[in-house]
PDB file of C-alpha atoms in Angstrom:
ATOM      1  CA  MET N   8      98.633  71.056 127.344  1.00 54.00           C
ATOM      2  CA  ASP N   9     102.143  72.279 128.792  1.00 60.00           C
ATOM      3  CA  HIS N  10     103.723  72.505 125.419  1.00 64.00           C
ATOM      4  CA  GLN N  11     100.943  74.798 124.550  1.00 72.00           C
ATOM      5  CA  LYS N  12     101.188  77.199 127.603  1.00 72.00           C
ATOM      6  CA  GLY N  13     105.211  77.080 126.811  1.00 74.00           C
ATOM      7  CA  ARG N  14     104.519  78.091 122.968  1.00 79.00           C
ATOM      8  CA  GLY N  15     102.379  80.759 124.063  1.00 79.00           C
ATOM      9  CA  ARG N  16     104.553  82.107 126.658  1.00 83.00           C
ATOM     10  CA  PHE N  17     107.530  82.175 124.111  1.00 81.00           C
ATOM     11  CA  ILE N  18     105.393  84.034 121.562  1.00 83.00           C
ATOM     12  CA  PHE N  19     104.402  86.533 124.488  1.00 82.00           C
ATOM     13  CA  LEU N  20     107.919  87.143 125.247  1.00 86.00           C
ATOM     14  CA  CYS N  21     108.647  87.386 121.504  1.00 86.00           C
ATOM     15  CA  LEU N  22     106.059  90.095 121.073  1.00 89.00           C
ATOM     16  CA  PHE N  23     106.001  91.823 124.114  1.00 89.00           C
ATOM     17  CA  PRO N  24     109.204  94.301 123.266  1.00 89.00           C
ATOM     18  CA  ALA N  25     107.808  95.415 120.139  1.00 90.00           C
ATOM     19  CA  VAL N  26     104.672  96.046 121.323  1.00 91.00           C
ATOM     20  CA  LEU N  27     105.747  97.900 124.472  1.00 92.00           C
ATOM     21  CA  LEU N  28     107.929  99.846 122.391  1.00 93.00           C
ATOM     22  CA  PHE N  29     105.485 100.199 119.703  1.00 91.00           C
ATOM     23  CA  PHE N  30     102.890 101.518 122.404  1.00 92.00           C
ATOM     24  CA  ILE N  31     105.364 104.153 124.144  1.00 92.00           C
ATOM     25  CA  PHE N  32     106.676 105.429 120.571  1.00 90.00           C
ATOM     26  CA  MET N  33     103.746 105.641 118.398  1.00 89.00           C
ATOM     27  CA  ILE N  34     100.392 105.403 120.598  1.00 90.00           C
ATOM     28  CA  ILE N  35     101.167 107.319 123.307  1.00 92.00           C
ATOM     29  CA  PRO N  36     102.504 110.358 121.121  1.00 89.00           C
ATOM     30  CA  THR N  37      99.391 110.134 118.966  1.00 88.00           C
ATOM     31  CA  PHE N  38      97.090 110.215 121.841  1.00 91.00           C
ATOM     32  CA  ASP N  39      99.343 113.192 123.002  1.00 90.00           C
ATOM     33  CA  VAL N  40      98.807 114.867 119.524  1.00 89.00           C
ATOM     34  CA  PHE N  41      94.958 114.968 120.042  1.00 92.00           C
ATOM     35  CA  ARG N  42      95.350 116.088 123.720  1.00 92.00           C
ATOM     36  CA  MET N  43      97.654 119.274 122.678  1.00 91.00           C
ATOM     37  CA  SER N  44      95.334 120.269 120.016  1.00 92.00           C
ATOM     38  CA  LEU N  45      92.852 121.053 122.485  1.00 92.00           C
ATOM     39  CA  PHE N  46      95.415 123.704 124.358  1.00 91.00           C
ATOM     40  CA  LYS N  47      97.127 126.943 123.407  1.00 89.00           C
ATOM     41  CA  TRP N  48     100.738 126.525 124.097  1.00 85.00           C
ATOM     42  CA  GLY N  49     103.622 128.010 123.293  1.00 79.00           C
ATOM     43  CA  GLY N  50     105.756 125.019 123.376  1.00 72.00           C
ATOM     44  CA  TYR N  51     108.389 126.403 125.638  1.00 74.00           C
ATOM     45  CA  SER N  52     106.754 127.494 128.678  1.00 74.00           C
ATOM     46  CA  ASN N  53     104.834 125.554 131.658  1.00 77.00           C
ATOM     47  CA  THR N  54     101.522 127.355 130.686  1.00 80.00           C
ATOM     48  CA  GLN N  55      99.051 125.460 128.776  1.00 84.00           C
ATOM     49  CA  THR N  56      95.881 126.902 128.420  1.00 87.00           C
ATOM     50  CA  PHE N  57      92.773 124.567 127.490  1.00 88.00           C
ATOM     51  CA  VAL N  58      90.742 126.457 124.612  1.00 90.00           C
ATOM     52  CA  GLY N  59      88.774 123.302 123.312  1.00 88.00           C
ATOM     53  CA  LEU N  60      88.053 123.360 119.712  1.00 91.00           C
ATOM     54  CA  GLN N  61      89.144 126.976 119.004  1.00 93.00           C
ATOM     55  CA  ASN N  62      92.448 126.079 117.347  1.00 93.00           C
ATOM     56  CA  PHE N  63      90.526 123.718 114.808  1.00 94.00           C
ATOM     57  CA  GLU N  64      87.877 126.911 114.317  1.00 93.00           C
ATOM     58  CA  LYS N  65      90.903 128.899 113.470  1.00 92.00           C
ATOM     59  CA  LEU N  66      92.075 126.211 110.935  1.00 92.00           C
ATOM     60  CA  MET N  67      88.394 126.750 109.012  1.00 91.00           C
ATOM     61  CA  SER N  68      89.636 130.444 107.930  1.00 91.00           C
ATOM     62  CA  ASP N  69      93.223 130.375 107.712  1.00 93.00           C
ATOM     63  CA  GLY N  70      94.107 130.733 103.896  1.00 93.00           C
ATOM     64  CA  LYS N  71      97.479 129.608 104.470  1.00 93.00           C
ATOM     65  CA  PHE N  72      96.597 126.003 105.724  1.00 94.00           C
ATOM     66  CA  TRP N  73      93.994 125.473 103.046  1.00 95.00           C
ATOM     67  CA  HIS N  74      96.736 126.894 100.679  1.00 95.00           C
ATOM     68  CA  SER N  75      98.991 124.164 102.313  1.00 95.00           C
ATOM     69  CA  MET N  76      96.257 121.517 101.969  1.00 94.00           C
ATOM     70  CA  GLN N  77      95.612 122.227  97.951  1.00 95.00           C
ATOM     71  CA  ASN N  78      99.438 121.882  97.390  1.00 95.00           C
ATOM     72  CA  THR N  79      99.619 118.482  99.018  1.00 95.00           C
ATOM     73  CA  ILE N  80      96.828 117.057  97.376  1.00 95.00           C
ATOM     74  CA  LEU N  81      98.178 118.329  94.125  1.00 95.00           C
ATOM     75  CA  LEU N  82     101.496 116.391  94.640  1.00 95.00           C
ATOM     76  CA  ILE N  83      99.706 113.300  96.016  1.00 94.00           C
ATOM     77  CA  VAL N  84      97.710 113.294  92.621  1.00 94.00           C
ATOM     78  CA  VAL N  85     100.314 114.257  90.013  1.00 96.00           C
ATOM     79  CA  VAL N  86     103.413 112.566  91.868  1.00 95.00           C
ATOM     80  CA  THR N  87     101.385 109.356  92.138  1.00 94.00           C
ATOM     81  CA  ILE N  88     100.091 109.333  88.293  1.00 94.00           C
ATOM     82  CA  VAL N  89     103.367 110.212  86.894  1.00 96.00           C
ATOM     83  CA  THR N  90     105.481 107.809  89.174  1.00 95.00           C
ATOM     84  CA  PHE N  91     103.913 104.826  88.768  1.00 94.00           C
ATOM     85  CA  SER N  92     102.942 105.307  84.921  1.00 94.00           C
ATOM     86  CA  LEU N  93     106.695 105.680  84.120  1.00 94.00           C
ATOM     87  CA  SER N  94     107.687 103.228  86.402  1.00 94.00           C
ATOM     88  CA  LEU N  95     105.091 100.488  85.289  1.00 93.00           C
ATOM     89  CA  LEU N  96     106.153 101.750  81.499  1.00 92.00           C
ATOM     90  CA  PHE N  97     109.922 101.358  81.960  1.00 92.00           C
ATOM     91  CA  ALA N  98     109.328  98.037  83.891  1.00 91.00           C
ATOM     92  CA  GLY N  99     107.391  96.647  81.206  1.00 90.00           C
ATOM     93  CA  ILE N 100     109.935  97.554  78.706  1.00 89.00           C
ATOM     94  CA  LEU N 101     113.161  96.383  80.643  1.00 87.00           C
ATOM     95  CA  SER N 102     111.432  93.204  81.483  1.00 85.00           C
ATOM     96  CA  ARG N 103     109.795  92.281  77.939  1.00 78.00           C
ATOM     97  CA  GLU N 104     112.173  94.003  75.356  1.00 76.00           C
ATOM     98  CA  LYS N 105     115.390  92.431  74.701  1.00 76.00           C
ATOM     99  CA  ILE N 106     117.363  95.768  75.255  1.00 76.00           C
ATOM    100  CA  ARG N 107     121.425  95.718  75.945  1.00 77.00           C
ATOM    101  CA  GLY N 108     122.664  96.536  79.175  1.00 73.00           C
ATOM    102  CA  GLN N 109     119.073  96.016  81.220  1.00 76.00           C
ATOM    103  CA  ASN N 110     120.962  95.869  84.470  1.00 79.00           C
ATOM    104  CA  PHE N 111     122.944  98.879  83.850  1.00 83.00           C
ATOM    105  CA  PHE N 112     119.655 100.605  83.210  1.00 82.00           C
ATOM    106  CA  ARG N 113     118.385  99.237  86.543  1.00 82.00           C
ATOM    107  CA  ILE N 114     121.053 100.452  88.345  1.00 84.00           C
ATOM    108  CA  VAL N 115     120.890 103.775  86.629  1.00 86.00           C
ATOM    109  CA  PHE N 116     117.063 104.180  87.520  1.00 86.00           C
ATOM    110  CA  TYR N 117     117.493 102.901  91.296  1.00 87.00           C
ATOM    111  CA  ILE N 118     120.627 105.084  92.118  1.00 88.00           C
ATOM    112  CA  PRO N 119     118.265 108.328  92.869  1.00 89.00           C
ATOM    113  CA  ASN N 120     116.644 106.206  95.882  1.00 86.00           C
ATOM    114  CA  ILE N 121     119.654 105.574  97.883  1.00 87.00           C
ATOM    115  CA  LEU N 122     120.305 109.420  97.888  1.00 89.00           C
ATOM    116  CA  SER N 123     119.286 111.385 100.500  1.00 89.00           C
ATOM    117  CA  VAL N 124     116.368 113.916 100.200  1.00 91.00           C
ATOM    118  CA  VAL N 125     119.077 116.668 100.863  1.00 91.00           C
ATOM    119  CA  VAL N 126     121.459 115.336  98.417  1.00 93.00           C
ATOM    120  CA  ILE N 127     118.554 115.369  95.865  1.00 94.00           C
ATOM    121  CA  ALA N 128     117.436 118.945  97.195  1.00 93.00           C
ATOM    122  CA  ALA N 129     120.808 120.116  96.198  1.00 93.00           C
ATOM    123  CA  ILE N 130     121.258 118.514  93.106  1.00 94.00           C
ATOM    124  CA  PHE N 131     117.952 120.271  92.026  1.00 94.00           C
ATOM    125  CA  SER N 132     118.367 123.507  93.658  1.00 93.00           C
ATOM    126  CA  ALA N 133     121.696 123.799  91.548  1.00 93.00           C
ATOM    127  CA  ILE N 134     119.695 122.704  88.349  1.00 94.00           C
ATOM    128  CA  TYR N 135     116.720 125.492  89.094  1.00 94.00           C
ATOM    129  CA  ASP N 136     119.544 127.928  89.885  1.00 91.00           C
ATOM    130  CA  ALA N 137     118.120 131.278  88.240  1.00 87.00           C
ATOM    131  CA  LYS N 138     121.758 132.365  87.242  1.00 86.00           C
ATOM    132  CA  HIS N 139     123.843 129.562  86.667  1.00 85.00           C
ATOM    133  CA  GLY N 140     121.502 126.354  86.748  1.00 88.00           C
ATOM    134  CA  LEU N 141     121.284 123.701  83.974  1.00 89.00           C
ATOM    135  CA  LEU N 142     117.599 124.155  83.259  1.00 91.00           C
ATOM    136  CA  ASN N 143     117.913 127.688  82.253  1.00 90.00           C
ATOM    137  CA  SER N 144     121.145 127.070  80.266  1.00 90.00           C
ATOM    138  CA  LEU N 145     118.896 124.588  78.431  1.00 89.00           C
ATOM    139  CA  VAL N 146     115.403 127.075  78.309  1.00 87.00           C
ATOM    140  CA  GLY N 147     117.835 130.146  77.415  1.00 85.00           C
ATOM    141  CA  GLN N 148     115.787 132.537  79.720  1.00 85.00           C
ATOM    142  CA  GLU N 149     116.669 133.284  83.310  1.00 88.00           C
ATOM    143  CA  ILE N 150     113.504 131.815  85.236  1.00 90.00           C
ATOM    144  CA  TYR N 151     113.080 131.764  88.994  1.00 91.00           C
ATOM    145  CA  TRP N 152     112.032 128.264  89.178  1.00 92.00           C
ATOM    146  CA  LEU N 153     111.969 128.079  93.105  1.00 92.00           C
ATOM    147  CA  GLY N 154     111.043 131.972  93.151  1.00 90.00           C
ATOM    148  CA  SER N 155     107.863 131.902  91.374  1.00 90.00           C
ATOM    149  CA  LYS N 156     104.354 131.221  93.130  1.00 91.00           C
ATOM    150  CA  ASP N 157     103.253 129.231  89.962  1.00 91.00           C
ATOM    151  CA  LEU N 158     106.459 127.276  89.347  1.00 93.00           C
ATOM    152  CA  VAL N 159     107.862 126.254  92.667  1.00 94.00           C
ATOM    153  CA  ILE N 160     105.356 123.280  93.015  1.00 95.00           C
ATOM    154  CA  TRP N 161     105.936 121.808  89.927  1.00 95.00           C
ATOM    155  CA  ALA N 162     109.744 122.317  90.402  1.00 94.00           C
ATOM    156  CA  LEU N 163     109.142 120.168  93.666  1.00 95.00           C
ATOM    157  CA  ILE N 164     107.317 117.755  91.606  1.00 95.00           C
ATOM    158  CA  ILE N 165     109.855 116.935  89.232  1.00 95.00           C
ATOM    159  CA  ALA N 166     112.185 116.224  91.932  1.00 95.00           C
ATOM    160  CA  MET N 167     110.022 113.853  93.910  1.00 95.00           C
ATOM    161  CA  VAL N 168     109.068 112.055  90.620  1.00 95.00           C
ATOM    162  CA  TRP N 169     112.965 111.465  89.843  1.00 94.00           C
ATOM    163  CA  GLN N 170     113.504 110.563  93.290  1.00 93.00           C
ATOM    164  CA  ALA N 171     110.839 107.669  93.124  1.00 92.00           C
ATOM    165  CA  ILE N 172     110.604 105.992  89.859  1.00 92.00           C
ATOM    166  CA  GLY N 173     113.554 103.722  89.923  1.00 90.00           C
ATOM    167  CA  TYR N 174     112.278 102.122  93.322  1.00 91.00           C
ATOM    168  CA  TYR N 175     109.064 101.193  92.262  1.00 92.00           C
ATOM    169  CA  MET N 176     110.471 100.260  88.745  1.00 92.00           C
ATOM    170  CA  VAL N 177     112.740  97.609  90.479  1.00 89.00           C
ATOM    171  CA  MET N 178     109.576  96.145  92.257  1.00 90.00           C
ATOM    172  CA  TYR N 179     107.464  96.301  89.367  1.00 93.00           C
ATOM    173  CA  MET N 180     110.296  94.317  87.173  1.00 90.00           C
ATOM    174  CA  ALA N 181     110.274  91.721  89.817  1.00 87.00           C
ATOM    175  CA  SER N 182     106.700  91.276  89.719  1.00 89.00           C
ATOM    176  CA  MET N 183     106.710  90.508  86.196  1.00 90.00           C
ATOM    177  CA  ALA N 184     109.383  88.134  85.868  1.00 87.00           C
ATOM    178  CA  SER N 185     107.280  85.746  87.973  1.00 87.00           C
ATOM    179  CA  ILE N 186     104.620  85.776  84.932  1.00 87.00           C
ATOM    180  CA  PRO N 187     105.141  82.684  83.074  1.00 87.00           C
ATOM    181  CA  GLU N 188     106.216  83.211  79.295  1.00 87.00           C
ATOM    182  CA  SER N 189     103.620  80.753  78.244  1.00 87.00           C
ATOM    183  CA  ILE N 190     100.871  83.363  79.331  1.00 88.00           C
ATOM    184  CA  TYR N 191     102.425  85.834  76.561  1.00 88.00           C
ATOM    185  CA  GLU N 192     103.111  83.088  73.989  1.00 85.00           C
ATOM    186  CA  SER N 193      99.747  82.105  74.179  1.00 89.00           C
ATOM    187  CA  ALA N 194      98.431  85.784  73.714  1.00 87.00           C
ATOM    188  CA  ASN N 195     100.982  86.205  70.920  1.00 87.00           C
ATOM    189  CA  LEU N 196      99.292  83.407  69.337  1.00 87.00           C
ATOM    190  CA  GLU N 197      95.703  85.082  69.696  1.00 85.00           C
ATOM    191  CA  GLY N 198      97.368  88.409  68.005  1.00 84.00           C
ATOM    192  CA  ALA N 199      97.078  90.281  70.810  1.00 83.00           C
ATOM    193  CA  GLY N 200     100.182  92.929  70.772  1.00 86.00           C
ATOM    194  CA  ARG N 201     102.557  94.205  73.204  1.00 86.00           C
ATOM    195  CA  VAL N 202     100.412  97.189  74.409  1.00 88.00           C
ATOM    196  CA  ARG N 203      97.252  95.142  74.770  1.00 90.00           C
ATOM    197  CA  GLN N 204      99.378  92.026  76.553  1.00 90.00           C
ATOM    198  CA  PHE N 205     100.732  94.899  78.799  1.00 91.00           C
ATOM    199  CA  PHE N 206      97.317  96.428  79.877  1.00 90.00           C
ATOM    200  CA  GLN N 207      95.572  93.107  79.935  1.00 89.00           C
ATOM    201  CA  ILE N 208      98.002  90.339  81.050  1.00 88.00           C
ATOM    202  CA  THR N 209     101.025  92.144  82.815  1.00 90.00           C
ATOM    203  CA  ILE N 210      99.056  94.421  84.847  1.00 91.00           C
ATOM    204  CA  PRO N 211      96.045  92.368  86.191  1.00 89.00           C
ATOM    205  CA  LEU N 212      98.469  89.727  87.438  1.00 89.00           C
ATOM    206  CA  ILE N 213     100.625  92.167  89.211  1.00 91.00           C
ATOM    207  CA  TRP N 214      97.587  94.259  90.565  1.00 91.00           C
ATOM    208  CA  THR N 215      98.304  92.963  94.375  1.00 88.00           C
ATOM    209  CA  ASN N 216     101.482  94.547  94.325  1.00 90.00           C
ATOM    210  CA  ILE N 217     100.173  97.713  92.651  1.00 91.00           C
ATOM    211  CA  ARG N 218      97.585  98.219  95.097  1.00 89.00           C
ATOM    212  CA  THR N 219      99.765  97.623  97.997  1.00 88.00           C
ATOM    213  CA  THR N 220     102.656  99.973  96.712  1.00 91.00           C
ATOM    214  CA  LEU N 221     100.209 102.711  95.503  1.00 90.00           C
ATOM    215  CA  THR N 222      98.596 102.853  99.169  1.00 87.00           C
ATOM    216  CA  PHE N 223     102.095 103.155 100.677  1.00 88.00           C
ATOM    217  CA  PHE N 224     103.327 105.646  98.300  1.00 91.00           C
ATOM    218  CA  ILE N 225     100.505 107.806  98.561  1.00 88.00           C
ATOM    219  CA  ILE N 226     100.652 108.036 102.354  1.00 87.00           C
ATOM    220  CA  SER N 227     104.902 107.967 102.117  1.00 89.00           C
ATOM    221  CA  THR N 228     104.322 111.298  99.903  1.00 92.00           C
ATOM    222  CA  ILE N 229     102.947 113.503 102.671  1.00 91.00           C
ATOM    223  CA  ASN N 230     106.028 112.781 104.516  1.00 90.00           C
ATOM    224  CA  LEU N 231     108.219 113.149 101.396  1.00 92.00           C
ATOM    225  CA  SER N 232     106.546 116.471 100.631  1.00 93.00           C
ATOM    226  CA  PHE N 233     107.766 117.495 104.006  1.00 94.00           C
ATOM    227  CA  LEU N 234     111.299 116.721 103.414  1.00 93.00           C
ATOM    228  CA  PHE N 235     111.573 118.255  99.987  1.00 95.00           C
ATOM    229  CA  VAL N 236     110.026 121.649 100.690  1.00 95.00           C
ATOM    230  CA  LYS N 237     111.987 121.950 104.095  1.00 93.00           C
ATOM    231  CA  ALA N 238     115.488 121.203 101.851  1.00 93.00           C
ATOM    232  CA  MET N 239     114.719 123.051  98.911  1.00 93.00           C
ATOM    233  CA  THR N 240     112.118 126.156  99.736  1.00 93.00           C
ATOM    234  CA  ASN N 241     111.479 126.256 103.422  1.00 91.00           C
ATOM    235  CA  GLY N 242     107.796 127.186 102.264  1.00 91.00           C
ATOM    236  CA  ASN N 243     108.886 130.044  99.961  1.00 90.00           C
ATOM    237  CA  PRO N 244     108.103 132.133  97.898  1.00 90.00           C
ATOM    238  CA  ASN N 245     106.124 133.632 100.760  1.00 89.00           C
ATOM    239  CA  GLY N 246     104.166 130.067 101.849  1.00 90.00           C
ATOM    240  CA  ALA N 247     103.382 129.442  98.322  1.00 92.00           C
ATOM    241  CA  SER N 248     105.231 125.943  98.509  1.00 94.00           C
ATOM    242  CA  HIS N 249     103.892 124.976 101.877  1.00 95.00           C
ATOM    243  CA  VAL N 250     102.501 121.366 102.156  1.00 95.00           C
ATOM    244  CA  PHE N 251     100.557 120.117 105.588  1.00 92.00           C
ATOM    245  CA  LEU N 252     103.453 118.913 107.341  1.00 93.00           C
ATOM    246  CA  SER N 253     105.727 122.053 106.666  1.00 94.00           C
ATOM    247  CA  TYR N 254     103.037 124.540 107.765  1.00 94.00           C
ATOM    248  CA  MET N 255     102.453 122.347 110.925  1.00 93.00           C
ATOM    249  CA  TYR N 256     106.208 122.607 111.684  1.00 92.00           C
ATOM    250  CA  GLU N 257     106.062 126.015 110.906  1.00 92.00           C
ATOM    251  CA  GLN N 258     103.128 126.683 113.323  1.00 91.00           C
ATOM    252  CA  ALA N 259     104.490 124.687 116.008  1.00 87.00           C
ATOM    253  CA  TYR N 260     108.230 125.405 116.069  1.00 85.00           C
ATOM    254  CA  THR N 261     108.813 128.406 114.325  1.00 81.00           C
ATOM    255  CA  ASN N 262     105.718 130.636 115.512  1.00 77.00           C
ATOM    256  CA  SER N 263     105.477 129.085 118.883  1.00 76.00           C
ATOM    257  CA  SER N 264     102.249 128.142 118.060  1.00 87.00           C
ATOM    258  CA  TYR N 265     102.582 124.068 119.220  1.00 89.00           C
ATOM    259  CA  GLY N 266      98.633 123.809 120.324  1.00 91.00           C
ATOM    260  CA  TYR N 267      97.625 124.991 116.979  1.00 92.00           C
ATOM    261  CA  GLY N 268     100.329 122.910 115.142  1.00 92.00           C
ATOM    262  CA  MET N 269      99.087 119.883 116.923  1.00 93.00           C
ATOM    263  CA  ALA N 270      95.596 120.659 115.636  1.00 94.00           C
ATOM    264  CA  ILE N 271      97.185 120.632 111.789  1.00 94.00           C
ATOM    265  CA  GLY N 272      98.694 117.187 112.974  1.00 93.00           C
ATOM    266  CA  VAL N 273      95.185 115.887 113.947  1.00 94.00           C
ATOM    267  CA  ILE N 274      93.788 116.899 110.485  1.00 94.00           C
ATOM    268  CA  VAL N 275      96.872 115.225 108.726  1.00 93.00           C
ATOM    269  CA  PHE N 276      96.181 112.135 110.824  1.00 92.00           C
ATOM    270  CA  LEU N 277      92.897 112.013 109.721  1.00 93.00           C
ATOM    271  CA  PHE N 278      93.376 113.072 106.317  1.00 93.00           C
ATOM    272  CA  SER N 279      96.062 110.227 105.729  1.00 91.00           C
ATOM    273  CA  PHE N 280      93.689 107.501 107.509  1.00 89.00           C
ATOM    274  CA  ALA N 281      90.866 108.745 105.198  1.00 92.00           C
ATOM    275  CA  LEU N 282      92.690 108.689 102.106  1.00 91.00           C
ATOM    276  CA  SER N 283      94.327 105.402 102.702  1.00 88.00           C
ATOM    277  CA  GLY N 284      90.708 103.827 103.159  1.00 89.00           C
ATOM    278  CA  ILE N 285      89.466 105.349  99.744  1.00 91.00           C
ATOM    279  CA  VAL N 286      92.485 104.180  98.070  1.00 89.00           C
ATOM    280  CA  ASN N 287      92.002 100.679  99.336  1.00 86.00           C
ATOM    281  CA  ALA N 288      88.496 100.426  98.464  1.00 88.00           C
ATOM    282  CA  VAL N 289      88.625 101.796  95.044  1.00 86.00           C
ATOM    283  CA  THR N 290      91.634  99.637  93.801  1.00 85.00           C
ATOM    284  CA  LYS N 291      90.030  96.382  95.653  1.00 82.00           C
ATOM    285  CA  ARG N 292      89.547  93.629  92.824  1.00 73.00           C
ATOM    286  CA  GLU N 293      89.621  90.111  92.891  1.00 67.00           C
ATOM    287  CA  PRO N 294      93.593  88.891  92.904  1.00 59.00           C
ATOM    288  CA  LEU N 295      93.955  86.790  89.383  1.00 59.00           C
ATOM    289  CA  GLU N 296      96.251  83.616  89.726  1.00 58.00           C
ATOM    290  CA  PHE N 297      98.553  81.911  86.799  1.00 54.00           C
TER     291      PHE N 297
END
């Protein structure tokens, strides 16, 4: 009995600092966001006026907010599909095919992930430069990639995909390396080609890893999109590249509408929570063992 009590006290002492920090820096601020969304406050004064749900009513008729939501959803869908498709494809090729310099390609693909978003934004801003950019030199036209309402989001998508592919490719290569070669040998004897093996053996056997990384990536895309927008466009041209968090930041800290910004934060929180639940439900399946 004394041993069990001592073990319980030891576990409590180990967990208490982490739980306390999580409560102080995560739980309390989250509740404060919900609280401040019910107030009208500039952020720099002592005057806080309770307005109830007026901030949320204002959101419903805010065209810029809905546009930022459309941009966010577009980024989540396109960046996720392209990133995971290419990551799985490259991982499958480098894992199964006999290619000279496999380690070199792993390093090259992983390099973008070790660069900060600011550095990546600077690289792509130089590539997209209308006067002296590499991209315009290749297409032979002067196109304002970051200055066009129709092109700016797609320019951000390319930068975000380039940044993420290598990381997930390396993760999937590690998962694929654990699949016994005997399974593929049996499939070869049955006449299954490389493509069929990839979709009927490789992907099902690493599905648990795909599902986990997919959920984290979709949620992290919401945060990364804010960083890329702030570093590359700051919402320009004329708010066309705003996403959820960049528009929230502009309202809370630039337009001095802190309460309204926190109302957007509440929507982002609920959207992320719901999206995570949907992804987990859609991708749920029985795990395969080998």
